[in-house]
Amino acid sequence: MLRLSGVKTYYGAIEALRGVDLEIRKGEIITLIGGNGAGKTTTLMSISGIVPPREGKIVFAGEELNGLPPDRIVAAGISQVPEGRHIFPDLTVLENLDLGAFLRNDRAAIRQDLAYVMDLFPILAERRNQLGGTLSGGEQQMLAISRALMARPKLLLLDEPSLGLAPLIIRQIFEIIRRINSEHGTTIFLVEQNANLALHVAHRGYVMGNGRVTMSGESADLLGDDRVKSAYLGV
């Protein structure tokens, strides 16, 4: 479904991605783990067109994404939930969700998807007329994920969904990630600092360091790898 080949991305003269190769197959949950500054968020931003790569290829569902603006990439079927959520604080929950479907005109299907995200996150149904900025951090993360789902993506990019949340809310969020994948077949690319949590929800994983993929494999294999245990699992 998605393939990155030799992707190099820069911030000015600084090379943030140094030839990244990875593949995501349809229906998978894939996680990308690594330390701060490893290049995880830049990988997502390169895929979504926010920080386009200077070299290499990004191909999604047979279409090369290089050079496409972010709105075209969303229209192709990729939605990103950014780190820090970035909901619209002065709009209501419903208005935020409507914006997630701004490229769509299939009103009946939009209503179905709205009902689906309200079922995933019942608290959003209760808060539907509340301003986004008045929600708790966990509720804002739920809203950010729901807004991305309103685009009906084929591939959902999640950047640090557990960041700053209480353990109980984190467990709820990750259970919902499983549901989105199993119930809708949505492919998910998950960037997450909590490597243990991410590898338990994902089918496969990639480990990134210094702008490069340094390891990859089935999640169970990575969880059992002594290098991963030492560097990322605190074992």
PDB file of N, CA and C in Angstrom, residues 41-96:
ATOM      1  N   THR A  41       8.698  11.792  13.377  1.00  0.00           N
ATOM      2  CA  THR A  41       7.682  12.757  12.948  1.00  0.00           C
ATOM      3  C   THR A  41       7.974  13.258  11.541  1.00  0.00           C
ATOM      4  N   THR A  42       9.239  13.464  11.216  1.00  0.00           N
ATOM      5  CA  THR A  42       9.597  13.905   9.867  1.00  0.00           C
ATOM      6  C   THR A  42       9.178  12.874   8.831  1.00  0.00           C
ATOM      7  N   THR A  43       9.251  11.594   9.176  1.00  0.00           N
ATOM      8  CA  THR A  43       8.794  10.550   8.259  1.00  0.00           C
ATOM      9  C   THR A  43       7.311  10.725   7.945  1.00  0.00           C
ATOM     10  N   LEU A  44       6.504  10.945   8.974  1.00  0.00           N
ATOM     11  CA  LEU A  44       5.068  11.168   8.748  1.00  0.00           C
ATOM     12  C   LEU A  44       4.828  12.430   7.930  1.00  0.00           C
ATOM     13  N   MET A  45       5.556  13.492   8.243  1.00  0.00           N
ATOM     14  CA  MET A  45       5.356  14.759   7.537  1.00  0.00           C
ATOM     15  C   MET A  45       5.811  14.674   6.082  1.00  0.00           C
ATOM     16  N   SER A  46       6.777  13.820   5.813  1.00  0.00           N
ATOM     17  CA  SER A  46       7.190  13.596   4.425  1.00  0.00           C
ATOM     18  C   SER A  46       6.101  12.860   3.654  1.00  0.00           C
ATOM     19  N   ILE A  47       5.489  11.862   4.303  1.00  0.00           N
ATOM     20  CA  ILE A  47       4.407  11.119   3.659  1.00  0.00           C
ATOM     21  C   ILE A  47       3.225  12.036   3.365  1.00  0.00           C
ATOM     22  N   SER A  48       2.866  12.889   4.324  1.00  0.00           N
ATOM     23  CA  SER A  48       1.673  13.735   4.169  1.00  0.00           C
ATOM     24  C   SER A  48       1.937  14.993   3.352  1.00  0.00           C
ATOM     25  N   GLY A  49       3.183  15.212   2.924  1.00  0.00           N
ATOM     26  CA  GLY A  49       3.490  16.347   2.058  1.00  0.00           C
ATOM     27  C   GLY A  49       3.745  17.647   2.773  1.00  0.00           C
ATOM     28  N   ILE A  50       3.756  17.629   4.101  1.00  0.00           N
ATOM     29  CA  ILE A  50       3.992  18.860   4.860  1.00  0.00           C
ATOM     30  C   ILE A  50       5.455  19.277   4.756  1.00  0.00           C
ATOM     31  N   VAL A  51       6.354  18.300   4.808  1.00  0.00           N
ATOM     32  CA  VAL A  51       7.786  18.544   4.587  1.00  0.00           C
ATOM     33  C   VAL A  51       8.223  17.582   3.481  1.00  0.00           C
ATOM     34  N   PRO A  52       8.124  18.002   2.224  1.00  0.00           N
ATOM     35  CA  PRO A  52       8.390  17.074   1.122  1.00  0.00           C
ATOM     36  C   PRO A  52       9.851  16.623   1.088  1.00  0.00           C
ATOM     37  N   PRO A  53      10.084  15.371   0.730  1.00  0.00           N
ATOM     38  CA  PRO A  53      11.467  14.895   0.609  1.00  0.00           C
ATOM     39  C   PRO A  53      12.154  15.497  -0.612  1.00  0.00           C
ATOM     40  N   ARG A  54      13.465  15.637  -0.515  1.00  0.00           N
ATOM     41  CA  ARG A  54      14.242  16.114  -1.658  1.00  0.00           C
ATOM     42  C   ARG A  54      14.684  14.968  -2.554  1.00  0.00           C
ATOM     43  N   GLU A  55      14.838  13.787  -1.969  1.00  0.00           N
ATOM     44  CA  GLU A  55      15.286  12.624  -2.733  1.00  0.00           C
ATOM     45  C   GLU A  55      14.458  11.415  -2.321  1.00  0.00           C
ATOM     46  N   GLY A  56      14.463  10.416  -3.194  1.00  0.00           N
ATOM     47  CA  GLY A  56      13.739   9.191  -2.915  1.00  0.00           C
ATOM     48  C   GLY A  56      12.308   9.233  -3.415  1.00  0.00           C
ATOM     49  N   LYS A  57      11.597   8.132  -3.205  1.00  0.00           N
ATOM     50  CA  LYS A  57      10.226   7.993  -3.696  1.00  0.00           C
ATOM     51  C   LYS A  57       9.297   7.586  -2.569  1.00  0.00           C
ATOM     52  N   ILE A  58       8.089   8.166  -2.609  1.00  0.00           N
ATOM     53  CA  ILE A  58       7.000   7.728  -1.743  1.00  0.00           C
ATOM     54  C   ILE A  58       5.844   7.337  -2.654  1.00  0.00           C
ATOM     55  N   VAL A  59       5.458   6.076  -2.616  1.00  0.00           N
ATOM     56  CA  VAL A  59       4.396   5.566  -3.488  1.00  0.00           C
ATOM     57  C   VAL A  59       3.279   5.012  -2.620  1.00  0.00           C
ATOM     58  N   PHE A  60       2.049   5.470  -2.897  1.00  0.00           N
ATOM     59  CA  PHE A  60       0.872   5.035  -2.144  1.00  0.00           C
ATOM     60  C   PHE A  60      -0.174   4.513  -3.112  1.00  0.00           C
ATOM     61  N   ALA A  61      -0.570   3.262  -2.931  1.00  0.00           N
ATOM     62  CA  ALA A  61      -1.592   2.637  -3.779  1.00  0.00           C
ATOM     63  C   ALA A  61      -1.269   2.823  -5.259  1.00  0.00           C
ATOM     64  N   GLY A  62       0.013   2.690  -5.590  1.00  0.00           N
ATOM     65  CA  GLY A  62       0.455   2.785  -6.973  1.00  0.00           C
ATOM     66  C   GLY A  62       0.693   4.185  -7.488  1.00  0.00           C
ATOM     67  N   GLU A  63       0.431   5.196  -6.678  1.00  0.00           N
ATOM     68  CA  GLU A  63       0.592   6.593  -7.099  1.00  0.00           C
ATOM     69  C   GLU A  63       1.767   7.227  -6.368  1.00  0.00           C
ATOM     70  N   GLU A  64       2.650   7.866  -7.130  1.00  0.00           N
ATOM     71  CA  GLU A  64       3.777   8.554  -6.510  1.00  0.00           C
ATOM     72  C   GLU A  64       3.292   9.850  -5.866  1.00  0.00           C
ATOM     73  N   LEU A  65       3.650  10.040  -4.594  1.00  0.00           N
ATOM     74  CA  LEU A  65       3.189  11.212  -3.850  1.00  0.00           C
ATOM     75  C   LEU A  65       4.153  12.387  -3.929  1.00  0.00           C
ATOM     76  N   ASN A  66       5.374  12.149  -4.367  1.00  0.00           N
ATOM     77  CA  ASN A  66       6.363  13.225  -4.427  1.00  0.00           C
ATOM     78  C   ASN A  66       5.822  14.410  -5.220  1.00  0.00           C
ATOM     79  N   GLY A  67       5.900  15.586  -4.613  1.00  0.00           N
ATOM     80  CA  GLY A  67       5.481  16.803  -5.290  1.00  0.00           C
ATOM     81  C   GLY A  67       4.015  17.143  -5.147  1.00  0.00           C
ATOM     82  N   LEU A  68       3.212  16.231  -4.578  1.00  0.00           N
ATOM     83  CA  LEU A  68       1.790  16.528  -4.397  1.00  0.00           C
ATOM     84  C   LEU A  68       1.594  17.385  -3.151  1.00  0.00           C
ATOM     85  N   PRO A  69       0.682  18.366  -3.205  1.00  0.00           N
ATOM     86  CA  PRO A  69       0.385  19.158  -2.006  1.00  0.00           C
ATOM     87  C   PRO A  69      -0.400  18.330  -0.995  1.00  0.00           C
ATOM     88  N   PRO A  70      -0.388  18.743   0.281  1.00  0.00           N
ATOM     89  CA  PRO A  70      -1.060  17.946   1.318  1.00  0.00           C
ATOM     90  C   PRO A  70      -2.526  17.645   1.036  1.00  0.00           C
ATOM     91  N   ASP A  71      -3.277  18.591   0.444  1.00  0.00           N
ATOM     92  CA  ASP A  71      -4.699  18.335   0.209  1.00  0.00           C
ATOM     93  C   ASP A  71      -4.908  17.228  -0.820  1.00  0.00           C
ATOM     94  N   ARG A  72      -4.007  17.130  -1.796  1.00  0.00           N
ATOM     95  CA  ARG A  72      -4.098  16.042  -2.774  1.00  0.00           C
ATOM     96  C   ARG A  72      -3.774  14.704  -2.122  1.00  0.00           C
ATOM     97  N   ILE A  73      -2.862  14.725  -1.166  1.00  0.00           N
ATOM     98  CA  ILE A  73      -2.493  13.492  -0.474  1.00  0.00           C
ATOM     99  C   ILE A  73      -3.649  13.026   0.413  1.00  0.00           C
ATOM    100  N   VAL A  74      -4.339  13.974   1.058  1.00  0.00           N
ATOM    101  CA  VAL A  74      -5.546  13.627   1.817  1.00  0.00           C
ATOM    102  C   VAL A  74      -6.597  13.031   0.884  1.00  0.00           C
ATOM    103  N   ALA A  75      -6.782  13.661  -0.275  1.00  0.00           N
ATOM    104  CA  ALA A  75      -7.768  13.168  -1.237  1.00  0.00           C
ATOM    105  C   ALA A  75      -7.412  11.772  -1.745  1.00  0.00           C
ATOM    106  N   ALA A  76      -6.122  11.454  -1.765  1.00  0.00           N
ATOM    107  CA  ALA A  76      -5.686  10.120  -2.201  1.00  0.00           C
ATOM    108  C   ALA A  76      -5.989   9.048  -1.163  1.00  0.00           C
ATOM    109  N   GLY A  77      -6.257   9.482   0.100  1.00  0.00           N
ATOM    110  CA  GLY A  77      -6.655   8.519   1.119  1.00  0.00           C
ATOM    111  C   GLY A  77      -5.765   8.439   2.337  1.00  0.00           C
ATOM    112  N   ILE A  78      -4.964   9.484   2.588  1.00  0.00           N
ATOM    113  CA  ILE A  78      -4.077   9.500   3.754  1.00  0.00           C
ATOM    114  C   ILE A  78      -4.478  10.645   4.674  1.00  0.00           C
ATOM    115  N   SER A  79      -4.730  10.335   5.940  1.00  0.00           N
ATOM    116  CA  SER A  79      -5.042  11.359   6.943  1.00  0.00           C
ATOM    117  C   SER A  79      -4.048  11.253   8.084  1.00  0.00           C
ATOM    118  N   GLN A  80      -3.628  12.405   8.610  1.00  0.00           N
ATOM    119  CA  GLN A  80      -2.658  12.438   9.700  1.00  0.00           C
ATOM    120  C   GLN A  80      -3.259  13.072  10.947  1.00  0.00           C
ATOM    121  N   VAL A  81      -3.005  12.438  12.088  1.00  0.00           N
ATOM    122  CA  VAL A  81      -3.312  13.031  13.390  1.00  0.00           C
ATOM    123  C   VAL A  81      -1.983  13.513  13.957  1.00  0.00           C
ATOM    124  N   PRO A  82      -1.746  14.830  13.962  1.00  0.00           N
ATOM    125  CA  PRO A  82      -0.418  15.325  14.333  1.00  0.00           C
ATOM    126  C   PRO A  82      -0.148  15.246  15.826  1.00  0.00           C
ATOM    127  N   GLU A  83       1.117  15.256  16.175  1.00  0.00           N
ATOM    128  CA  GLU A  83       1.509  15.359  17.575  1.00  0.00           C
ATOM    129  C   GLU A  83       0.958  16.665  18.141  1.00  0.00           C
ATOM    130  N   GLY A  84       0.376  16.602  19.330  1.00  0.00           N
ATOM    131  CA  GLY A  84      -0.196  17.808  19.921  1.00  0.00           C
ATOM    132  C   GLY A  84      -1.632  18.068  19.509  1.00  0.00           C
ATOM    133  N   ARG A  85      -2.187  17.174  18.667  1.00  0.00           N
ATOM    134  CA  ARG A  85      -3.617  17.150  18.332  1.00  0.00           C
ATOM    135  C   ARG A  85      -4.042  18.236  17.351  1.00  0.00           C
ATOM    136  N   HIS A  86      -3.785  19.522  17.645  1.00  0.00           N
ATOM    137  CA  HIS A  86      -4.090  20.626  16.725  1.00  0.00           C
ATOM    138  C   HIS A  86      -5.557  20.653  16.292  1.00  0.00           C
ATOM    139  N   ILE A  87      -6.451  20.475  17.238  1.00  0.00           N
ATOM    140  CA  ILE A  87      -7.866  20.699  16.933  1.00  0.00           C
ATOM    141  C   ILE A  87      -8.119  22.206  16.884  1.00  0.00           C
ATOM    142  N   PHE A  88      -9.306  22.599  16.419  1.00  0.00           N
ATOM    143  CA  PHE A  88      -9.661  24.019  16.363  1.00  0.00           C
ATOM    144  C   PHE A  88     -10.371  24.382  17.666  1.00  0.00           C
ATOM    145  N   PRO A  89      -9.707  25.124  18.559  1.00  0.00           N
ATOM    146  CA  PRO A  89     -10.252  25.331  19.902  1.00  0.00           C
ATOM    147  C   PRO A  89     -11.514  26.176  19.942  1.00  0.00           C
ATOM    148  N   ASP A  90     -11.701  27.043  18.944  1.00  0.00           N
ATOM    149  CA  ASP A  90     -12.856  27.942  18.951  1.00  0.00           C
ATOM    150  C   ASP A  90     -14.032  27.407  18.146  1.00  0.00           C
ATOM    151  N   LEU A  91     -13.918  26.177  17.670  1.00  0.00           N
ATOM    152  CA  LEU A  91     -15.021  25.518  16.983  1.00  0.00           C
ATOM    153  C   LEU A  91     -15.565  24.404  17.863  1.00  0.00           C
ATOM    154  N   THR A  92     -16.835  24.077  17.681  1.00  0.00           N
ATOM    155  CA  THR A  92     -17.428  22.993  18.461  1.00  0.00           C
ATOM    156  C   THR A  92     -16.888  21.644  17.994  1.00  0.00           C
ATOM    157  N   VAL A  93     -17.189  20.627  18.769  1.00  0.00           N
ATOM    158  CA  VAL A  93     -16.808  19.264  18.392  1.00  0.00           C
ATOM    159  C   VAL A  93     -17.365  18.919  17.016  1.00  0.00           C
ATOM    160  N   LEU A  94     -18.645  19.204  16.790  1.00  0.00           N
ATOM    161  CA  LEU A  94     -19.258  18.892  15.496  1.00  0.00           C
ATOM    162  C   LEU A  94     -18.613  19.673  14.367  1.00  0.00           C
ATOM    163  N   GLU A  95     -18.285  20.931  14.607  1.00  0.00           N
ATOM    164  CA  GLU A  95     -17.644  21.740  13.564  1.00  0.00           C
ATOM    165  C   GLU A  95     -16.254  21.208  13.238  1.00  0.00           C
ATOM    166  N   ASN A  96     -15.520  20.771  14.254  1.00  0.00           N
ATOM    167  CA  ASN A  96     -14.223  20.141  14.006  1.00  0.00           C
ATOM    168  C   ASN A  96     -14.379  18.887  13.152  1.00  0.00           C
TER     169      ASN A  96
END
